[in-house]
Structure formats: structure tokens, C-alpha cells
PDB file of C-alpha atoms and ligand atoms in Angstrom:
ATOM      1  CA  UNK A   1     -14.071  -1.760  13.008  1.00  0.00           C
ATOM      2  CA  UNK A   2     -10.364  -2.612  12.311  1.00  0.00           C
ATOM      3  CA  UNK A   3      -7.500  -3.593  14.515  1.00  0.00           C
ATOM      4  CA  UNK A   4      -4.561  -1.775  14.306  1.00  0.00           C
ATOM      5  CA  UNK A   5      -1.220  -1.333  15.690  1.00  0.00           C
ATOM      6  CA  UNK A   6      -0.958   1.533  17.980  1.00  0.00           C
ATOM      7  CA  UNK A   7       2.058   4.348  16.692  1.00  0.00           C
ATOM      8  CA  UNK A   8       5.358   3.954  18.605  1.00  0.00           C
ATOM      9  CA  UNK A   9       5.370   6.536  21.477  1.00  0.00           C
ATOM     10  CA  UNK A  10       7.615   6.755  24.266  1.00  0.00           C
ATOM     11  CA  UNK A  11       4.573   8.333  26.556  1.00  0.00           C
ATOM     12  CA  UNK A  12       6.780   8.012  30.244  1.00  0.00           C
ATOM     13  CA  UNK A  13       9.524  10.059  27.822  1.00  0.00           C
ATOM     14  CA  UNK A  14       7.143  12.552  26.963  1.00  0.00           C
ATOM     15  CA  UNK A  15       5.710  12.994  30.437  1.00  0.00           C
ATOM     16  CA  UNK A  16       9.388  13.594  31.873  1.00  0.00           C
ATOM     17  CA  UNK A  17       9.794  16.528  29.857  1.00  0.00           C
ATOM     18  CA  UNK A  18       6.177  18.302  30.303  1.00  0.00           C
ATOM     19  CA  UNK A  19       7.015  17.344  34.062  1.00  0.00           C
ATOM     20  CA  UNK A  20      10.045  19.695  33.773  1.00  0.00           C
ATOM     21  CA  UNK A  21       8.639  22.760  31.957  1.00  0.00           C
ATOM     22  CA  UNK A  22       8.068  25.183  34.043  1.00  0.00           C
ATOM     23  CA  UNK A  23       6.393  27.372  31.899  1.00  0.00           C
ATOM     24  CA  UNK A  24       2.955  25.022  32.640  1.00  0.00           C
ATOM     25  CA  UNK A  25       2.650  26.727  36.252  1.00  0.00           C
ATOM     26  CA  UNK A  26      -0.889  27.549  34.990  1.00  0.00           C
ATOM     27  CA  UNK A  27      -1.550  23.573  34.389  1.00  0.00           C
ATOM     28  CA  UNK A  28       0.441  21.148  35.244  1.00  0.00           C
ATOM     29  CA  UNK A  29       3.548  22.703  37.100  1.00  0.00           C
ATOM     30  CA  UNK A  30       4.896  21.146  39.323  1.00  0.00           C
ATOM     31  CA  UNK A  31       1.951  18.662  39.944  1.00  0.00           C
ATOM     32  CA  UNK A  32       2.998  16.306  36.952  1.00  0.00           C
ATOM     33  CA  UNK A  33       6.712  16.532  38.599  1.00  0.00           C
ATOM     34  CA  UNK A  34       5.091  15.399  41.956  1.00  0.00           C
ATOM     35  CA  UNK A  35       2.553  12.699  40.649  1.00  0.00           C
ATOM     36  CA  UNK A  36       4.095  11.660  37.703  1.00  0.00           C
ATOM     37  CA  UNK A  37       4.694   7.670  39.362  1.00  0.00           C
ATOM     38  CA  UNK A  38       0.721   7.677  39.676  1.00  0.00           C
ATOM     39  CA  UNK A  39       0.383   8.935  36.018  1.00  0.00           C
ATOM     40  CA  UNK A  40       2.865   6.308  34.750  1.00  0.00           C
ATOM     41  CA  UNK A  41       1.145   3.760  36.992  1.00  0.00           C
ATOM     42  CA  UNK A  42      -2.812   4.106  35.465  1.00  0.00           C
ATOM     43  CA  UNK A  43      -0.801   4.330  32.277  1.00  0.00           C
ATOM     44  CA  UNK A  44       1.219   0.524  32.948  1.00  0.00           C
ATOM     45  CA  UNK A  45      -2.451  -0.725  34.564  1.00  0.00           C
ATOM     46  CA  UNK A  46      -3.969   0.489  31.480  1.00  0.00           C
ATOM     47  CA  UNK A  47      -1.640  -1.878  29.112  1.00  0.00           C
ATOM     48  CA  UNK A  48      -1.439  -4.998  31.295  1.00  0.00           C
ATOM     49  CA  UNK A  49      -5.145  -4.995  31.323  1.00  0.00           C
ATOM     50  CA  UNK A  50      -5.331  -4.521  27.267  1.00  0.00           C
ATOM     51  CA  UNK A  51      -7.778  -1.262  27.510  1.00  0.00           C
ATOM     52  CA  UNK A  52     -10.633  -3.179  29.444  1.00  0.00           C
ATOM     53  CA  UNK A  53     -12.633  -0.547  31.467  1.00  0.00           C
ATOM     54  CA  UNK A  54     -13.590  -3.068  33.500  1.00  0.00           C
ATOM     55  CA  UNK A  55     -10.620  -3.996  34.985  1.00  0.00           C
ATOM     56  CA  UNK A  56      -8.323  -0.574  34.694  1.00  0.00           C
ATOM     57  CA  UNK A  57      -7.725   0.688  38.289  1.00  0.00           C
ATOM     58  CA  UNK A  58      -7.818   4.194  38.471  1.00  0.00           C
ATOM     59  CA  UNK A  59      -5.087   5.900  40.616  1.00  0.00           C
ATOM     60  CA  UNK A  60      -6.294   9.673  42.590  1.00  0.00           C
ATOM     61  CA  UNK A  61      -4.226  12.979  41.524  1.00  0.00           C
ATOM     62  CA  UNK A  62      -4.768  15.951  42.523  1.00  0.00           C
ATOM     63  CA  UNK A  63      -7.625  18.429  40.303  1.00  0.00           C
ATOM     64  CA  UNK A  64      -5.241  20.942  39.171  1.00  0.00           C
ATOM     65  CA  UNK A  65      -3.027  17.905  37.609  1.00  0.00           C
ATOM     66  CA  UNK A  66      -6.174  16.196  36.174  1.00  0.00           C
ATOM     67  CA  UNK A  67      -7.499  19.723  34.281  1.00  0.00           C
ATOM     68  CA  UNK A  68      -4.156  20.393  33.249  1.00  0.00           C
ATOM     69  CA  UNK A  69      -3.835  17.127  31.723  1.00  0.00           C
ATOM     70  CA  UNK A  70      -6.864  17.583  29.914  1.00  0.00           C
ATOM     71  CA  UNK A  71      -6.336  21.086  29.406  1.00  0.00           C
ATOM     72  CA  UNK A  72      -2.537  19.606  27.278  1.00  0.00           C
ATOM     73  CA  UNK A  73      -5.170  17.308  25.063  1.00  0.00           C
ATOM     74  CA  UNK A  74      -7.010  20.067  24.001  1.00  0.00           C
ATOM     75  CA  UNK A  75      -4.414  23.159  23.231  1.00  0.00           C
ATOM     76  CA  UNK A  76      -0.814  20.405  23.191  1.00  0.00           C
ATOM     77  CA  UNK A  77       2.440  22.177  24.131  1.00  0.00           C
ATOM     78  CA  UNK A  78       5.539  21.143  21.205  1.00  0.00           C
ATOM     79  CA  UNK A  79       6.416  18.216  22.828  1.00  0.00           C
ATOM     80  CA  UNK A  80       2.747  16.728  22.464  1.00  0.00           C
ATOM     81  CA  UNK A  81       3.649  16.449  18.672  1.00  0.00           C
ATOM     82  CA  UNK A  82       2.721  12.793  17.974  1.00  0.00           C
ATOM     83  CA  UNK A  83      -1.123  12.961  18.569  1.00  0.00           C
ATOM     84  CA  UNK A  84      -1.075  13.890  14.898  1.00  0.00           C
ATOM     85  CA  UNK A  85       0.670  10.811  14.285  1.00  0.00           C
ATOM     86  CA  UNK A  86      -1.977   8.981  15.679  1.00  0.00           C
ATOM     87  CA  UNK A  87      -4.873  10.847  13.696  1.00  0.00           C
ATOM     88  CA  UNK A  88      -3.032   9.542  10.502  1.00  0.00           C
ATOM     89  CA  UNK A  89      -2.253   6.348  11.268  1.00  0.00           C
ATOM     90  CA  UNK A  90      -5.630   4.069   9.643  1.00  0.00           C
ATOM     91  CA  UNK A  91      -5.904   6.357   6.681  1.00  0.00           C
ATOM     92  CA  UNK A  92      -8.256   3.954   4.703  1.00  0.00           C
ATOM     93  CA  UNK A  93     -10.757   3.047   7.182  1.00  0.00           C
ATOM     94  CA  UNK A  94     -12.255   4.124  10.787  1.00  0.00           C
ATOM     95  CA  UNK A  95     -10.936   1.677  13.237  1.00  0.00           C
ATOM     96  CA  UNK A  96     -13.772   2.534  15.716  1.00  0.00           C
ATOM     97  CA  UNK A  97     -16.814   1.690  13.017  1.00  0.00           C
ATOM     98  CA  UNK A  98     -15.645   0.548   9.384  1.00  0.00           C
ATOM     99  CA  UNK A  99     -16.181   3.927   7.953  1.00  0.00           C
ATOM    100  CA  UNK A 100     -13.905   6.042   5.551  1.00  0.00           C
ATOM    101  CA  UNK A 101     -11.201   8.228   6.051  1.00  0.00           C
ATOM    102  CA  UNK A 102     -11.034   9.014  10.007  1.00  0.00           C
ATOM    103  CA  UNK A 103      -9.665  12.472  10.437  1.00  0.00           C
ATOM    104  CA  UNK A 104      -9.876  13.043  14.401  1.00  0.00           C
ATOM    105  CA  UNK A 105      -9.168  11.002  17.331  1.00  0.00           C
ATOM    106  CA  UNK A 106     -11.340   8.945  19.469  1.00  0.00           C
ATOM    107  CA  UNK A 107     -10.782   8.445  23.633  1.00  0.00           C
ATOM    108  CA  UNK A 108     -11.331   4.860  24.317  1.00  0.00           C
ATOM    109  CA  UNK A 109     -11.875   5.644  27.774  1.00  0.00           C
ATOM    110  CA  UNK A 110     -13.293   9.134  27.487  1.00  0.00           C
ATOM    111  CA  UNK A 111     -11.715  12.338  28.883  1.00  0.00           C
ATOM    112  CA  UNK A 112     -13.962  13.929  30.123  1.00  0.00           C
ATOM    113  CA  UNK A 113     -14.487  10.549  32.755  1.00  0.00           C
ATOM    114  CA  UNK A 114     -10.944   9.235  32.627  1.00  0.00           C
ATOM    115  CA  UNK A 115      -8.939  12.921  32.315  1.00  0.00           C
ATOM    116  CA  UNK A 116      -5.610  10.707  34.150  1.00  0.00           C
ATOM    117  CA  UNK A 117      -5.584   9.117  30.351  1.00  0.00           C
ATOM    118  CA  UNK A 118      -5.836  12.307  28.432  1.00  0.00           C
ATOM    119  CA  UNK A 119      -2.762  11.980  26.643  1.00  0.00           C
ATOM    120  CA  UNK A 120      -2.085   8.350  26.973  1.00  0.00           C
ATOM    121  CA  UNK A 121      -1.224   7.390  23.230  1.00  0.00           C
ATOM    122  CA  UNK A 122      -2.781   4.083  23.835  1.00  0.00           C
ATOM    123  CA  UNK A 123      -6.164   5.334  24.812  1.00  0.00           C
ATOM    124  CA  UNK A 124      -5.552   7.206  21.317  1.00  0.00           C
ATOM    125  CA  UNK A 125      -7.118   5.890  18.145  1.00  0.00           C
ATOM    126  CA  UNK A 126      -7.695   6.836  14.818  1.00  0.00           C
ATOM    127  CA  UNK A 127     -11.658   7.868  14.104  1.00  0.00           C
ATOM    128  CA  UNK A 128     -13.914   9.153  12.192  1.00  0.00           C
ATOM    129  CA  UNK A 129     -17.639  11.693  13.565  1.00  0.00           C
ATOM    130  CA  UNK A 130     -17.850   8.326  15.085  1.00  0.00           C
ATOM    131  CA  UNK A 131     -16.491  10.142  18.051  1.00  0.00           C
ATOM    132  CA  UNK A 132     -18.901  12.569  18.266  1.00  0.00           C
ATOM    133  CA  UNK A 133     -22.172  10.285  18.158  1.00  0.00           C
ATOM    134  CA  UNK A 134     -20.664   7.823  20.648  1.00  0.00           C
ATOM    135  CA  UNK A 135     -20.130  10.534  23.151  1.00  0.00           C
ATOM    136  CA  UNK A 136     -18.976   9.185  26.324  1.00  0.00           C
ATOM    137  CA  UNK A 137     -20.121   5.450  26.081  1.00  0.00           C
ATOM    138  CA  UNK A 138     -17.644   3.155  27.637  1.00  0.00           C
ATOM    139  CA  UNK A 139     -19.330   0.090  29.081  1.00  0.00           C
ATOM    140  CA  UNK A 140     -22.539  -1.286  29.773  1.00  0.00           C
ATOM    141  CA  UNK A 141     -24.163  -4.162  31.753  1.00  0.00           C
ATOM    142  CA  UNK A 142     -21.647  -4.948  34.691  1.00  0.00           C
ATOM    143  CA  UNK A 143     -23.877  -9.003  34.413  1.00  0.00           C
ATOM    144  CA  UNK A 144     -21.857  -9.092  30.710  1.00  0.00           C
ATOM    145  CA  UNK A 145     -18.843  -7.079  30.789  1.00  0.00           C
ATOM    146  CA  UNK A 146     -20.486  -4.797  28.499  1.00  0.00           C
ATOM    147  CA  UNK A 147     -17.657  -2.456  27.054  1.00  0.00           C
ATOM    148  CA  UNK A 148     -16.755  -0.471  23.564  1.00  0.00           C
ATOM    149  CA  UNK A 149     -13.958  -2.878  22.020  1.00  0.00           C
ATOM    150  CA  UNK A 150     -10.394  -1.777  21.736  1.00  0.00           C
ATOM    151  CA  UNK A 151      -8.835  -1.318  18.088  1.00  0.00           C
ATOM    152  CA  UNK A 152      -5.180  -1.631  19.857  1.00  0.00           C
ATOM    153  CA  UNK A 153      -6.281  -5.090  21.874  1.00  0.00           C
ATOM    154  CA  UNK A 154      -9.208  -6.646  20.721  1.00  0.00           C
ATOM    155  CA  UNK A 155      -7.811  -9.358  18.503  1.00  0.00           C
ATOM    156  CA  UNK A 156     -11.483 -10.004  17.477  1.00  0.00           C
ATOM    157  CA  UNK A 157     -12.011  -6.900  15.830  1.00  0.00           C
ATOM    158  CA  UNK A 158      -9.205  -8.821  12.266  1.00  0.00           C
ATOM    159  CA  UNK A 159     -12.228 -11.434  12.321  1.00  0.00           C
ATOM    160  CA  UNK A 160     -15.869 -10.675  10.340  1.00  0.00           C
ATOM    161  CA  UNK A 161     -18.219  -9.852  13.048  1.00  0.00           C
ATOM    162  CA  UNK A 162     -21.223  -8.033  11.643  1.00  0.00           C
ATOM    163  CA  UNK A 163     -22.909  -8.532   8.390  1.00  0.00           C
ATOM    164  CA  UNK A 164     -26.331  -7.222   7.420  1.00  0.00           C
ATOM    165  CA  UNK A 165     -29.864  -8.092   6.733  1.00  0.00           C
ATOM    166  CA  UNK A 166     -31.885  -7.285   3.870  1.00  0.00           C
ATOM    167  CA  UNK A 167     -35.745  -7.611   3.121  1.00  0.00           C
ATOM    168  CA  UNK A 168     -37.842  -6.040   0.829  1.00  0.00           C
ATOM    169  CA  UNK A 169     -41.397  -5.756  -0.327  1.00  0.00           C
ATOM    170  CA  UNK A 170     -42.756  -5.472  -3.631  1.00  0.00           C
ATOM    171  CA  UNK A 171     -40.229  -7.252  -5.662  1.00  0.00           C
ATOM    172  CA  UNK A 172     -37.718  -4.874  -4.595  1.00  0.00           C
ATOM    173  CA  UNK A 173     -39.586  -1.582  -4.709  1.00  0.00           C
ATOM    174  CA  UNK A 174     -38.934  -0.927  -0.440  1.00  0.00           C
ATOM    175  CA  UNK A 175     -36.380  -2.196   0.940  1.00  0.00           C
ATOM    176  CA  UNK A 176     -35.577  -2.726   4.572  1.00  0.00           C
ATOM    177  CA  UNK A 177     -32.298  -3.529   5.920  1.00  0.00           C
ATOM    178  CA  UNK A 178     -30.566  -4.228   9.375  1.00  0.00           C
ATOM    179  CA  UNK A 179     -26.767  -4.884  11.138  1.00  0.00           C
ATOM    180  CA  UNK A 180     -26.765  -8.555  12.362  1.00  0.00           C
ATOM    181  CA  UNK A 181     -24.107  -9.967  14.014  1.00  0.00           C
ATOM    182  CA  UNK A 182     -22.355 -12.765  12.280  1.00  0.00           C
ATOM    183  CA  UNK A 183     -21.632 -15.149  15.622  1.00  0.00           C
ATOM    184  CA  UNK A 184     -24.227 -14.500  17.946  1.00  0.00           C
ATOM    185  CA  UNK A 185     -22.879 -17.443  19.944  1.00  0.00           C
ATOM    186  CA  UNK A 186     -19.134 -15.300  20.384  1.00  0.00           C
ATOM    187  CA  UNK A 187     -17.884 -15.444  23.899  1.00  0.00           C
ATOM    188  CA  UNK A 188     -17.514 -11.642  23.159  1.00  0.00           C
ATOM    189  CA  UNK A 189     -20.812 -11.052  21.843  1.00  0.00           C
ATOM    190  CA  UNK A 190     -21.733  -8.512  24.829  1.00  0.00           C
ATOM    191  CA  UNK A 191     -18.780  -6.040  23.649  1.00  0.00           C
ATOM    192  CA  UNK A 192     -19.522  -6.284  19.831  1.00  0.00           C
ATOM    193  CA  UNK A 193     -22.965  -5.772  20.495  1.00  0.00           C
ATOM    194  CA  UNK A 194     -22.143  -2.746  22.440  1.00  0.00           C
ATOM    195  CA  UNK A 195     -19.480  -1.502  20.291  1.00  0.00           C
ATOM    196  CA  UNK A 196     -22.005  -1.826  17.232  1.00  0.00           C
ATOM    197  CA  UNK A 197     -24.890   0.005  18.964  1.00  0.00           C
ATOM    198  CA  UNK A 198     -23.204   2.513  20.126  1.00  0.00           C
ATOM    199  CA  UNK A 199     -20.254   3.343  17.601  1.00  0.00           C
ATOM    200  CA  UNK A 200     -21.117   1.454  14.340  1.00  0.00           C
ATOM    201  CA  UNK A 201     -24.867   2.122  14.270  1.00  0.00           C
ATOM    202  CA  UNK A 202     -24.581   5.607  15.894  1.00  0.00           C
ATOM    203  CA  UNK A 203     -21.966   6.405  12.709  1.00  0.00           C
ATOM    204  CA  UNK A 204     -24.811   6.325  10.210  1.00  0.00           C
ATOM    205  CA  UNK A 205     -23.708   2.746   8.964  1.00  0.00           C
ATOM    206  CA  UNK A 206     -27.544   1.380   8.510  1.00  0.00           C
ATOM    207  CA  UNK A 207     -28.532   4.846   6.486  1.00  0.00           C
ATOM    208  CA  UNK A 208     -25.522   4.122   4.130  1.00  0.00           C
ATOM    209  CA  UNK A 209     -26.092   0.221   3.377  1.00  0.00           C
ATOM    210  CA  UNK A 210     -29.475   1.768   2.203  1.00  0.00           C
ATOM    211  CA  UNK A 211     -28.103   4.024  -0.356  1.00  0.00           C
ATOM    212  CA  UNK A 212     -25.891   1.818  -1.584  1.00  0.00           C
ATOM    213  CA  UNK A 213     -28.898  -0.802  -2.171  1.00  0.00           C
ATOM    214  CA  UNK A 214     -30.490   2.562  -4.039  1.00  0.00           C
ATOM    215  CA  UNK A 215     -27.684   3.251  -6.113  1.00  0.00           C
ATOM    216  CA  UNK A 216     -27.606  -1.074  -6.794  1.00  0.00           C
ATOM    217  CA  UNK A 217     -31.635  -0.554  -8.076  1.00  0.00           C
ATOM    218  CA  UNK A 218     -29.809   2.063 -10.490  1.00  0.00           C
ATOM    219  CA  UNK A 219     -27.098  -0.236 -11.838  1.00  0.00           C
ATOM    220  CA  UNK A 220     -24.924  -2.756  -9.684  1.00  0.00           C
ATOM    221  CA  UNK A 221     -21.553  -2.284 -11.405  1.00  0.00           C
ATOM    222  CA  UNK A 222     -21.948   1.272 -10.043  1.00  0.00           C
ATOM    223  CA  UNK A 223     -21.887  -0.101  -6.133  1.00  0.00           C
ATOM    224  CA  UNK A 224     -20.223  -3.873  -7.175  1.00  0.00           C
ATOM    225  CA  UNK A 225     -17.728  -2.541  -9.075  1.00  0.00           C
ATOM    226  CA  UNK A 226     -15.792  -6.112  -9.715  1.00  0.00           C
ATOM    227  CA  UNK A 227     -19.152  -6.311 -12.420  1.00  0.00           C
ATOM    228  CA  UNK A 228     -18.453  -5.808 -16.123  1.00  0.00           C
ATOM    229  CA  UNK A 229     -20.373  -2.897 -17.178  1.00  0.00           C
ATOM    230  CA  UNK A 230     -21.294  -4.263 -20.738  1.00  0.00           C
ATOM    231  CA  UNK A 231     -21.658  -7.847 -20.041  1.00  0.00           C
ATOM    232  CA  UNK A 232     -24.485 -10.181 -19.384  1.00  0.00           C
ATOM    233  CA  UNK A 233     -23.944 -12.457 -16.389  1.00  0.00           C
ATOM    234  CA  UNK A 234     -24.993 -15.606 -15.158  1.00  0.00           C
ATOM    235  CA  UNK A 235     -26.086 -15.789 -11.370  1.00  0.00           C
ATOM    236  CA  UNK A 236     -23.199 -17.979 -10.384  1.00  0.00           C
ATOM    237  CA  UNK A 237     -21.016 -14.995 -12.306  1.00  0.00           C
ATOM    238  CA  UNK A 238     -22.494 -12.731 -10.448  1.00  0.00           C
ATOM    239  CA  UNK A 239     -22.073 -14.062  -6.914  1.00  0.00           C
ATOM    240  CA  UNK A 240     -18.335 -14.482  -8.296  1.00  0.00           C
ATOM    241  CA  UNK A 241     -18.367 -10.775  -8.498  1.00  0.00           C
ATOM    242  CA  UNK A 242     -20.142 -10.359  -5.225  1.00  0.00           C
ATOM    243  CA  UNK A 243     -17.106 -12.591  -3.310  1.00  0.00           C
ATOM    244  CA  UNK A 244     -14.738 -10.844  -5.342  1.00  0.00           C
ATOM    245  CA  UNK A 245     -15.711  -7.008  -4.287  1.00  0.00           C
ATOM    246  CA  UNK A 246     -15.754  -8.148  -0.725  1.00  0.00           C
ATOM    247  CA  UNK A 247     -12.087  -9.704  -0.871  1.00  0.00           C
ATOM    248  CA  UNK A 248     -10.639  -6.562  -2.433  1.00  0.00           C
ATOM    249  CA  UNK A 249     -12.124  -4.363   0.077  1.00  0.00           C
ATOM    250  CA  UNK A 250     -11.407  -6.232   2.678  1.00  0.00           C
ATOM    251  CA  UNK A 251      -7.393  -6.615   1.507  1.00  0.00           C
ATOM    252  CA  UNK A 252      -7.662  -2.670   0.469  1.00  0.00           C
ATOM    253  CA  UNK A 253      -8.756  -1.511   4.019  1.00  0.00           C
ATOM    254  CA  UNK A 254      -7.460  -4.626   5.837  1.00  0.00           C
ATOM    255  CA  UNK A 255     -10.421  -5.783   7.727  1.00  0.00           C
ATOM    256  CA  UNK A 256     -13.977  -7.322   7.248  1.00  0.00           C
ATOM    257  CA  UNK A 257     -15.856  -4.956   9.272  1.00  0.00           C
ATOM    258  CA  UNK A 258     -15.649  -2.214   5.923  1.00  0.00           C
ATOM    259  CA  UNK A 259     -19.097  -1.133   5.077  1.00  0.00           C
ATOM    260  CA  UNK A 260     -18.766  -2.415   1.634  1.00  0.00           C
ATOM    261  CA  UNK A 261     -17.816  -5.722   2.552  1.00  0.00           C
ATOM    262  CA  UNK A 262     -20.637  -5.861   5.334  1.00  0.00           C
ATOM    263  CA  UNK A 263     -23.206  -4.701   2.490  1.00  0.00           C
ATOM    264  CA  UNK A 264     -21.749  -7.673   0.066  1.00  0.00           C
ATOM    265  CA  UNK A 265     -21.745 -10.589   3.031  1.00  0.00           C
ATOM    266  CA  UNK A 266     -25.545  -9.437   3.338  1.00  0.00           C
ATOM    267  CA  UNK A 267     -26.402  -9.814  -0.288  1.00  0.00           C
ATOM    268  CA  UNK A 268     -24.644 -13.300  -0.474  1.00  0.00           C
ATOM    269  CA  UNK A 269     -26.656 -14.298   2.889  1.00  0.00           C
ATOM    270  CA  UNK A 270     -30.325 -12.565   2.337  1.00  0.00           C
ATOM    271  CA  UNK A 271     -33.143 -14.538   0.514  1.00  0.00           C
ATOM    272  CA  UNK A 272     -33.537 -13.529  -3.381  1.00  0.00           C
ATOM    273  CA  UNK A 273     -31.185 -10.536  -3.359  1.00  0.00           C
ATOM    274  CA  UNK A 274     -28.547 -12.187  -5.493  1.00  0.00           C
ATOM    275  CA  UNK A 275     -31.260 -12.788  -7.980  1.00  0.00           C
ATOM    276  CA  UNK A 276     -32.275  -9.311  -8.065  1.00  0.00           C
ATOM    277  CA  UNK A 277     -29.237  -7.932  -8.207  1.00  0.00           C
ATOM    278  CA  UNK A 278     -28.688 -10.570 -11.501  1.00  0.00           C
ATOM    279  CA  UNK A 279     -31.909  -9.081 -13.086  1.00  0.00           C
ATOM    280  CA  UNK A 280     -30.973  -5.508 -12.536  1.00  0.00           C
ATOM    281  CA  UNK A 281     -27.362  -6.180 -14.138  1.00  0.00           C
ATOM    282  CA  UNK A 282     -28.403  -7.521 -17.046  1.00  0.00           C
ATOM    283  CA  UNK A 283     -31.401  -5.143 -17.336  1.00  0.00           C
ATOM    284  CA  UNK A 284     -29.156  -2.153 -17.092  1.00  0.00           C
ATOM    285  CA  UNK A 285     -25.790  -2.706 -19.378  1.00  0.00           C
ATOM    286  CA  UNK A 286     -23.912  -0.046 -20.634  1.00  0.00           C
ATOM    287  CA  UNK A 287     -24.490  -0.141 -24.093  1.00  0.00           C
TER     288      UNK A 287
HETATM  289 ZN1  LIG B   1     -15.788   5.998  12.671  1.00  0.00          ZN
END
């Protein structure tokens, strides 16, 4: 999870001139020419009301104009150029779930519900398969307010919400290991807990904090890379090293919510892992 800034796009500009082409007659000629103030309209309710499902009134277009919307999103004419723009635009980290490298783009509020929004840059964000296994989930409870949390709006999204849990059994030998949420008191806990179950958990995070705990068995310097490979450390050192892997990826990505630093707040916060972590270190040097 990661707020961003959205990519400068003039979308009323770029609706003017697909209104005007008439070679859309198939799609969206001369509908979007007709309805274009309704278009513009879900698109200014949509910003004043910073992405909240819950409170975005839907305007009604006609069905030809809402396929051919849809039907621009998924084969763009030229003058839909930016939505690559927006694909690029959080290279290091998926905004939607703290993952790596998002290469597609994720509806907020999904197409195939909200087709008006199609095209709307700001419904636009940077993701990663996250997409995919999230599918159309939007909001939840109507009692909470349930929703998936904007990476354009949601202020909340710069602070550390989730960290993880780990136990083991055996000294070590299975280990078990859960997202927790790091405020469960947050006035916005319904939408993080949303957002995580259905985005962050659904991306595979829980099945990658494992590995990582694997490959820490192995050697930590391998996973807490701020560890010196040939040196014997204290546990105060290594907790040093801990805080210090979690800063960097945190200023290298730009938020908290990066798996790594989620899997380092849980080893500083679960019982005996530090010490574990100190005993493999200095039982596994590099020689
Ligand atoms: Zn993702």
C-alpha cells in the first residue's frame, strides 16, 4: 500500500476530442458528444468525494455510451495515450498492496460495475496481479463504511498500518506467521481491514513473509541485508540492523506498507524472534 500522486491528465480535454471523432460511430459516436456533461459530472462527483464508493453518485447514460466507454479502456484510440503513463508511474512498489514492480492498472471502482469511470485517470492506479485476485471488490459492510482504500486520497495509506505476526514451534523448526494490523483502534480500521483482506492478503503477501523467514533460517544477511556477512553481532547490533533495513526500504519505496518493512516491524514486535535471528547470524558467517 503506498500513496501516490495521481499523473497530470486533462481527462474533460481528452473527452472533448473522442467526443468529436467521428470515426467511433461503432462506440461512442455521437453519444459521448450528447452526454458528455453527465460524463464530466460522475467524473467532478468522483473527486469532490476523494474516490469513496460510498458517497460517489452515479449519473445514467445511455448503454451504447457505457460499452463504448469500456470498449475505449480495453482497445484505446491515440488520444487515450496517457493510461501508459499511469501504469509507470509507482515503479518501485504496488500502490494497491506493497508488492514489487506493478506493471498493469487497477480500477478503483471496477469497470465492469462502474463502466461511466472507465477511463477516468483518477480511478486509474498503478498495480501489480493484485488486480486480478481482488476482482471486483469495492466495499463491504454498509454498518462500517467498508471500502478498498484509495492510493490517490487516502492520506492514511503514507502512515504504517499493517505489520505481521510470527510464532513458531520447536525452537524455530515451523513457523507460523500472520498480517496484523498495527492500530486496531484507527477510525479507519473498517477500510484497511478490507483493503488488506481483499488486496494485500489476496496478493500472496502472507506466502512471501514465509519465505523470507525460510531464506532468514538459511542466513539473515541474505533477507536483512543491512547485516555484515562476516561479523559476529550482539543482539542490540542486530536489532540496529533490523531498524536499519526497515528505514531504507521504507525511504527506497517511500512507504511503510513494503513487504520487507512489514516482515522487519514483525521481527522487532514478535516474542524471541530477534534472538533467533541473533543465533542464526552468528551461526552462519561467511567465512
Ligand atoms: Zn499489488
Amino acid at each position: 500500500m503506498k500513496k501516490i500522486n495521481p499523473v497530470r491528465i486533462n481527462d474533460p480535454l481528452h473527452l472533448d476530442t473522442l467526443a468529436e471523432n467521428t470515426l467511433l460511430a461503432a462506440t461512442s459516436f455521437p453519444e459521448l458528444k450528447r452526454e458528455k456533461a453527465n460524463v464530466i459530472k460522475a467524473y467532478d462527483d468522483y473527486d469532490a468525494n476523494a474516490g469513496n464508493v460510498w458517497n460517489i453518485p452515479i449519473p445514467t447514460i445511455s448503454g451504447k455510451l457505457l460499452s463504448g466507454l469500456l470498449s475505449h479502456y480495453d482497445s484505446p484510440p491515440e488520444s487515450l495515450n496517457f493510461l501508459d503513463r499511469i501504469t509507470k508511474s509507482s515503479p518501485e512498489v504496488c500502490p494497491m498492496c506493497g508488492g514489487f514492480k506493478p506493471s498493469t492498472r487497477d480500477h478503483i471502482l471496477p469497470k465492469a460495475q462502474y463502466q461511466i469511470l472507465a477511463i477516468f485517470s483518477k480511478n486509474l492506479v498503478p498495480a501489480c496481479d493484485c488486480n486480478m485476485k481482488r476482482n471486483d471488490a469495492v466495499k463491504g459492510d454498509p454498518a462500517t463504511q467498508a471500502r478498498i482504500l484509495h492510493p490517490y486520497y487516502d492520506g492514511i495509506m503514507s502512515d504504517r498500518l499493517l505489520s505481521c505476526e510470527i510464532t513458531h514451534k520447536d525452537n524455530f523448526r515451523i513457523f507460523n506467521l500472520k498480517i496484523i494490523y498495527v492500530n486496531p483502534a484507527h477510525p479507519e480500521i473498517a477500510a484497511i481491514k478490507y483493503h488488506t483482506k481483499n488486496v494485500v492478503i489476496k496478493s500472496g503477501v502472507e506466502g512471501w513473509l514465509k519465505g523470507q523467514l525460510s531464506k532468514i533460517k538459511e542466513r539473515p544477511s541474505n533477507v536483512i541485508q543491512t547485516l555484515p556477512r562476516k561479523r559476529h553481532q550482539s543482539v542490540a547490533q542486530v536489532i540496529d540492523c533490523i531498524n536499519d533495513c526497515l528505514d531504507r526500504n521504507e525511504e527506497l519505496t517511500g512507504t511503510p506498507n513494503n513487504w520487507l518493512s512489514i516482515l522487519c516491524h514483525g521481527i522487532l514486535n514478535s516474542a524471541g524472534v530477534v534472538d533467533w535471528i541473533t543465533d542464526r547470524h552468528n551461526a552462519t558467517l561467511v567465512t
